[in-house]
Amino acid sequence: MHISIIIPIYNEGNIIKDNIEKIEHFFENKYKYEIIVIDDGSVDNCLSILKSLASNKIKILSNKTNLGKGYSLKRGIIEAKGEIILTMDADLSAPLSEFEKLLAKYSPKNQFVIGSRNKKNSKLNHKQSFLRFFLGMIFNFLIKLILGLNYKDTQCGFKLYNAIKIKSIIKLCRINRFCIDVEILYLSKLKLISVYEEGIKWNYNNKSTVKLMFDPLNMFIDLIKIRFKKY
């Protein structure tokens, strides 16, 4: 099975080399794989480090400016050659061993398997701040109210997709930032693509790029855009 690993990054120069090496070590001799890293206009030394890592198994894409997680994921998925596509965060908040858990649930019946930090079998290294937890609860409520989606966690970056199915969806997506995950799940519902939500281990990163003052409003606006867009 050929796996494409998609990693959008922004200003991760201090960790990206070590983490790419960890990913290679985990998948080497187990699977046929490729790693696609999309640098989203980083202003640190991230891109120069990535260029030094490029190989026949590591492909580097670069956005000239910061265009968002959604835009970067779309670029990576379109370029992917694998039969299945794994998306993950550059900081490896989900331990790589959790891939096996997603893969065990993947089947013709479950064409998308999404990692969740909020299911009963999830294991977190520590709790979020009350503000992040509260905003997350409101966001999940709005997703259910506006889009009719009933997931415990749409925003976890650790997800496994059937390549053919996700490519058929991603070309319809118009959201360029964090709500790309919601748009994919909404389109999955419209296209009758089966999705399984699996609890995973998760190490919370206190250096999240989500801006609590502005991103919740932008995400709410994106939910409205998704709801009223004609797909």
Tab-separated table of C-alpha atoms in Angstrom:
chain	number	residue	atom	x	y	z
A	1	MET	CA	0.000	0.000	0.000
A	2	HIS	CA	1.412	3.369	-1.044
A	3	ILE	CA	0.896	6.106	1.549
A	4	SER	CA	1.183	9.859	0.976
A	5	ILE	CA	1.940	11.816	4.160
A	6	ILE	CA	0.861	15.460	3.921
A	7	ILE	CA	2.326	17.994	6.363
A	8	PRO	CA	1.437	21.716	6.188
A	9	ILE	CA	3.933	23.835	8.120
A	10	TYR	CA	4.502	27.411	9.186
A	11	ASN	CA	7.603	28.618	11.050
A	12	GLU	CA	8.654	25.176	12.284
A	13	GLY	CA	12.367	25.499	11.569
A	14	ASN	CA	13.332	24.438	15.082
A	15	ILE	CA	11.647	21.027	14.877
A	16	ILE	CA	11.048	20.114	11.248
A	17	LYS	CA	14.345	18.297	10.498
A	18	ASP	CA	14.151	16.005	13.533
A	19	ASN	CA	10.454	15.296	12.987
A	20	ILE	CA	10.835	14.471	9.303
A	21	GLU	CA	13.573	12.021	10.273
A	22	LYS	CA	11.228	10.452	12.854
A	23	ILE	CA	8.529	10.051	10.202
A	24	GLU	CA	10.978	8.424	7.790
A	25	HIS	CA	12.211	6.045	10.501
A	26	PHE	CA	8.642	5.036	11.386
A	27	PHE	CA	7.483	4.300	7.829
A	28	GLU	CA	10.759	2.936	6.418
A	29	ASN	CA	10.696	-0.820	5.706
A	30	LYS	CA	7.000	-0.984	6.663
A	31	TYR	CA	5.240	0.844	3.852
A	32	LYS	CA	5.831	2.368	0.473
A	33	TYR	CA	5.500	6.066	1.211
A	34	GLU	CA	6.104	9.642	0.183
A	35	ILE	CA	6.223	12.747	2.371
A	36	ILE	CA	4.856	16.023	1.004
A	37	VAL	CA	5.634	19.093	3.101
A	38	ILE	CA	3.931	22.389	2.251
A	39	ASP	CA	5.643	25.460	3.656
A	40	ASP	CA	2.993	28.153	4.105
A	41	GLY	CA	5.112	31.266	3.660
A	42	SER	CA	7.317	30.731	6.721
A	43	VAL	CA	9.463	33.684	7.773
A	44	ASP	CA	12.009	31.645	9.739
A	45	ASN	CA	14.638	29.265	8.303
A	46	CYS	CA	12.084	26.520	7.706
A	47	LEU	CA	12.122	26.529	3.914
A	48	SER	CA	15.926	26.388	3.630
A	49	ILE	CA	15.968	23.386	6.001
A	50	LEU	CA	13.247	21.678	3.985
A	51	LYS	CA	15.129	22.173	0.727
A	52	SER	CA	18.102	20.383	2.252
A	53	LEU	CA	15.865	17.418	3.091
A	54	ALA	CA	14.287	17.037	-0.350
A	55	SER	CA	14.728	13.572	-1.882
A	56	ASN	CA	12.907	11.054	-4.045
A	57	LYS	CA	10.648	10.363	-1.036
A	58	ILE	CA	10.351	13.902	0.319
A	59	LYS	CA	8.690	16.541	-1.837
A	60	ILE	CA	8.731	20.185	-0.797
A	61	LEU	CA	6.050	22.666	-1.879
A	62	SER	CA	6.204	26.342	-0.963
A	63	ASN	CA	3.547	29.058	-0.797
A	64	LYS	CA	5.037	32.479	-1.515
A	65	THR	CA	2.915	34.015	1.245
A	66	ASN	CA	0.912	32.668	4.185
A	67	LEU	CA	-2.263	31.365	2.530
A	68	GLY	CA	-3.591	29.067	5.258
A	69	LYS	CA	-3.780	25.444	6.346
A	70	GLY	CA	-6.625	24.708	3.930
A	71	TYR	CA	-4.776	26.043	0.908
A	72	SER	CA	-1.673	24.044	1.854
A	73	LEU	CA	-3.592	20.808	2.409
A	74	LYS	CA	-5.283	21.193	-0.966
A	75	ARG	CA	-1.908	21.600	-2.687
A	76	GLY	CA	-0.506	18.540	-0.950
A	77	ILE	CA	-3.510	16.307	-1.632
A	78	ILE	CA	-3.584	17.255	-5.310
A	79	GLU	CA	0.135	16.346	-5.621
A	80	ALA	CA	-0.169	13.056	-3.694
A	81	LYS	CA	0.489	9.788	-5.532
A	82	GLY	CA	-0.461	7.317	-2.797
A	83	GLU	CA	-3.491	5.050	-2.485
A	84	ILE	CA	-4.211	6.484	0.952
A	85	ILE	CA	-3.382	9.919	2.316
A	86	LEU	CA	-2.388	10.699	5.901
A	87	THR	CA	-2.469	14.317	7.064
A	88	MET	CA	-0.610	15.312	10.206
A	89	ASP	CA	0.777	18.289	12.118
A	90	ALA	CA	4.477	19.083	11.905
A	91	ASP	CA	4.908	18.972	15.683
A	92	LEU	CA	3.775	15.317	15.817
A	93	SER	CA	1.142	16.104	18.442
A	94	ALA	CA	-0.336	12.712	17.552
A	95	PRO	CA	2.331	10.040	18.105
A	96	LEU	CA	3.218	8.283	14.864
A	97	SER	CA	2.161	4.950	16.363
A	98	GLU	CA	-1.445	6.236	16.239
A	99	PHE	CA	-1.303	5.753	12.460
A	100	GLU	CA	-1.728	2.017	13.059
A	101	LYS	CA	-4.931	2.730	14.967
A	102	LEU	CA	-6.393	4.726	12.069
A	103	LEU	CA	-5.266	2.132	9.538
A	104	ALA	CA	-6.944	-0.654	11.530
A	105	LYS	CA	-10.298	1.137	11.105
A	106	TYR	CA	-9.759	1.955	7.426
A	107	SER	CA	-11.832	-0.179	5.048
A	108	PRO	CA	-14.268	0.102	2.127
A	109	LYS	CA	-16.870	0.762	4.812
A	110	ASN	CA	-14.753	3.498	6.470
A	111	GLN	CA	-13.132	5.406	3.610
A	112	PHE	CA	-12.092	8.306	5.834
A	113	VAL	CA	-10.801	7.712	9.374
A	114	ILE	CA	-10.324	10.884	11.423
A	115	GLY	CA	-8.404	11.162	14.669
A	116	SER	CA	-10.325	12.582	17.622
A	117	ARG	CA	-9.157	14.163	20.861
A	118	ASN	CA	-12.637	14.140	22.388
A	119	LYS	CA	-13.858	10.540	22.220
A	120	LYS	CA	-13.939	8.364	25.335
A	121	ASN	CA	-10.957	6.320	24.143
A	122	SER	CA	-8.840	9.438	23.469
A	123	LYS	CA	-5.766	9.931	25.664
A	124	LEU	CA	-4.471	13.471	26.220
A	125	ASN	CA	-1.188	14.418	27.866
A	126	HIS	CA	-2.944	17.312	29.647
A	127	LYS	CA	-6.147	19.254	29.391
A	128	GLN	CA	-6.607	22.351	27.251
A	129	SER	CA	-7.064	25.726	28.875
A	130	PHE	CA	-10.644	26.442	29.886
A	131	LEU	CA	-10.933	29.120	27.176
A	132	ARG	CA	-9.852	26.744	24.387
A	133	PHE	CA	-12.139	24.027	25.724
A	134	PHE	CA	-15.086	26.434	25.917
A	135	LEU	CA	-14.498	27.809	22.413
A	136	GLY	CA	-14.180	24.254	21.098
A	137	MET	CA	-17.524	23.297	22.631
A	138	ILE	CA	-19.200	26.303	21.029
A	139	PHE	CA	-17.590	25.545	17.673
A	140	ASN	CA	-18.787	21.921	17.745
A	141	PHE	CA	-22.289	23.118	18.611
A	142	LEU	CA	-22.265	25.535	15.668
A	143	ILE	CA	-21.024	22.819	13.305
A	144	LYS	CA	-23.927	20.608	14.335
A	145	LEU	CA	-26.438	23.463	14.193
A	146	ILE	CA	-25.350	24.986	10.877
A	147	LEU	CA	-24.095	21.953	8.947
A	148	GLY	CA	-25.738	18.998	10.652
A	149	LEU	CA	-22.388	17.310	11.364
A	150	ASN	CA	-22.143	15.324	14.565
A	151	TYR	CA	-18.461	14.789	15.347
A	152	LYS	CA	-16.633	15.068	18.654
A	153	ASP	CA	-13.598	16.700	17.014
A	154	THR	CA	-13.350	18.015	13.463
A	155	GLN	CA	-10.107	19.952	13.916
A	156	CYS	CA	-7.617	17.236	14.824
A	157	GLY	CA	-4.937	17.303	12.136
A	158	PHE	CA	-4.374	13.523	12.136
A	159	LYS	CA	-6.615	12.029	9.439
A	160	LEU	CA	-6.501	9.137	6.981
A	161	TYR	CA	-8.236	9.329	3.598
A	162	ASN	CA	-8.911	7.115	0.626
A	163	ALA	CA	-6.964	9.015	-2.048
A	164	ILE	CA	-9.533	8.735	-4.823
A	165	LYS	CA	-12.344	9.927	-2.572
A	166	ILE	CA	-10.481	12.844	-0.986
A	167	LYS	CA	-9.217	14.028	-4.380
A	168	SER	CA	-12.800	14.069	-5.672
A	169	ILE	CA	-13.752	16.277	-2.719
A	170	ILE	CA	-10.732	18.555	-2.416
A	171	LYS	CA	-11.208	20.031	-5.885
A	172	LEU	CA	-14.565	21.380	-4.659
A	173	CYS	CA	-13.192	22.929	-1.461
A	174	ARG	CA	-12.942	26.708	-1.244
A	175	ILE	CA	-11.945	27.239	2.404
A	176	ASN	CA	-8.265	28.147	2.784
A	177	ARG	CA	-7.829	28.195	6.549
A	178	PHE	CA	-8.726	26.066	9.568
A	179	CYS	CA	-12.277	25.194	8.505
A	180	ILE	CA	-10.972	23.091	5.609
A	181	ASP	CA	-11.469	20.082	7.913
A	182	VAL	CA	-15.145	20.943	8.356
A	183	GLU	CA	-15.633	21.542	4.647
A	184	ILE	CA	-14.160	18.119	3.837
A	185	LEU	CA	-16.483	16.428	6.333
A	186	TYR	CA	-19.485	18.371	5.056
A	187	LEU	CA	-18.724	17.348	1.476
A	188	SER	CA	-18.249	13.769	2.670
A	189	LYS	CA	-21.788	13.903	3.993
A	190	LEU	CA	-23.125	15.310	0.705
A	191	LYS	CA	-21.212	12.721	-1.350
A	192	LEU	CA	-22.164	9.807	0.953
A	193	ILE	CA	-18.547	9.006	1.812
A	194	SER	CA	-18.271	7.029	5.038
A	195	VAL	CA	-16.286	8.585	7.901
A	196	TYR	CA	-15.154	6.889	11.116
A	197	GLU	CA	-14.015	8.965	14.110
A	198	GLU	CA	-11.346	7.228	16.204
A	199	GLY	CA	-9.995	8.401	19.560
A	200	ILE	CA	-6.211	8.850	19.624
A	201	LYS	CA	-3.377	9.863	21.895
A	202	TRP	CA	-2.563	13.558	21.691
A	203	ASN	CA	0.132	15.838	23.090
A	204	TYR	CA	-1.213	19.375	23.278
A	205	ASN	CA	1.058	22.037	21.829
A	206	ASN	CA	0.930	25.327	23.711
A	207	LYS	CA	2.403	27.085	20.656
A	208	SER	CA	-0.726	26.651	18.536
A	209	THR	CA	-1.055	29.133	15.667
A	210	VAL	CA	-4.790	29.565	16.356
A	211	LYS	CA	-5.380	33.174	17.426
A	212	LEU	CA	-8.132	33.104	20.035
A	213	MET	CA	-9.061	36.749	19.451
A	214	PHE	CA	-9.673	36.537	15.712
A	215	ASP	CA	-9.794	32.956	14.373
A	216	PRO	CA	-13.100	31.943	16.071
A	217	LEU	CA	-14.910	34.755	14.225
A	218	ASN	CA	-13.254	33.820	10.927
A	219	MET	CA	-14.155	30.183	11.476
A	220	PHE	CA	-17.798	31.083	12.130
A	221	ILE	CA	-17.862	33.070	8.876
A	222	ASP	CA	-16.369	30.068	7.073
A	223	LEU	CA	-19.120	27.816	8.465
A	224	ILE	CA	-21.713	30.140	6.941
A	225	LYS	CA	-19.836	30.092	3.622
A	226	ILE	CA	-19.800	26.297	3.630
A	227	ARG	CA	-23.493	26.078	4.446
A	228	PHE	CA	-24.631	28.351	1.625
A	229	LYS	CA	-22.120	27.443	-1.062
A	230	LYS	CA	-23.576	25.442	-3.975
A	231	TYR	CA	-21.293	22.443	-4.350
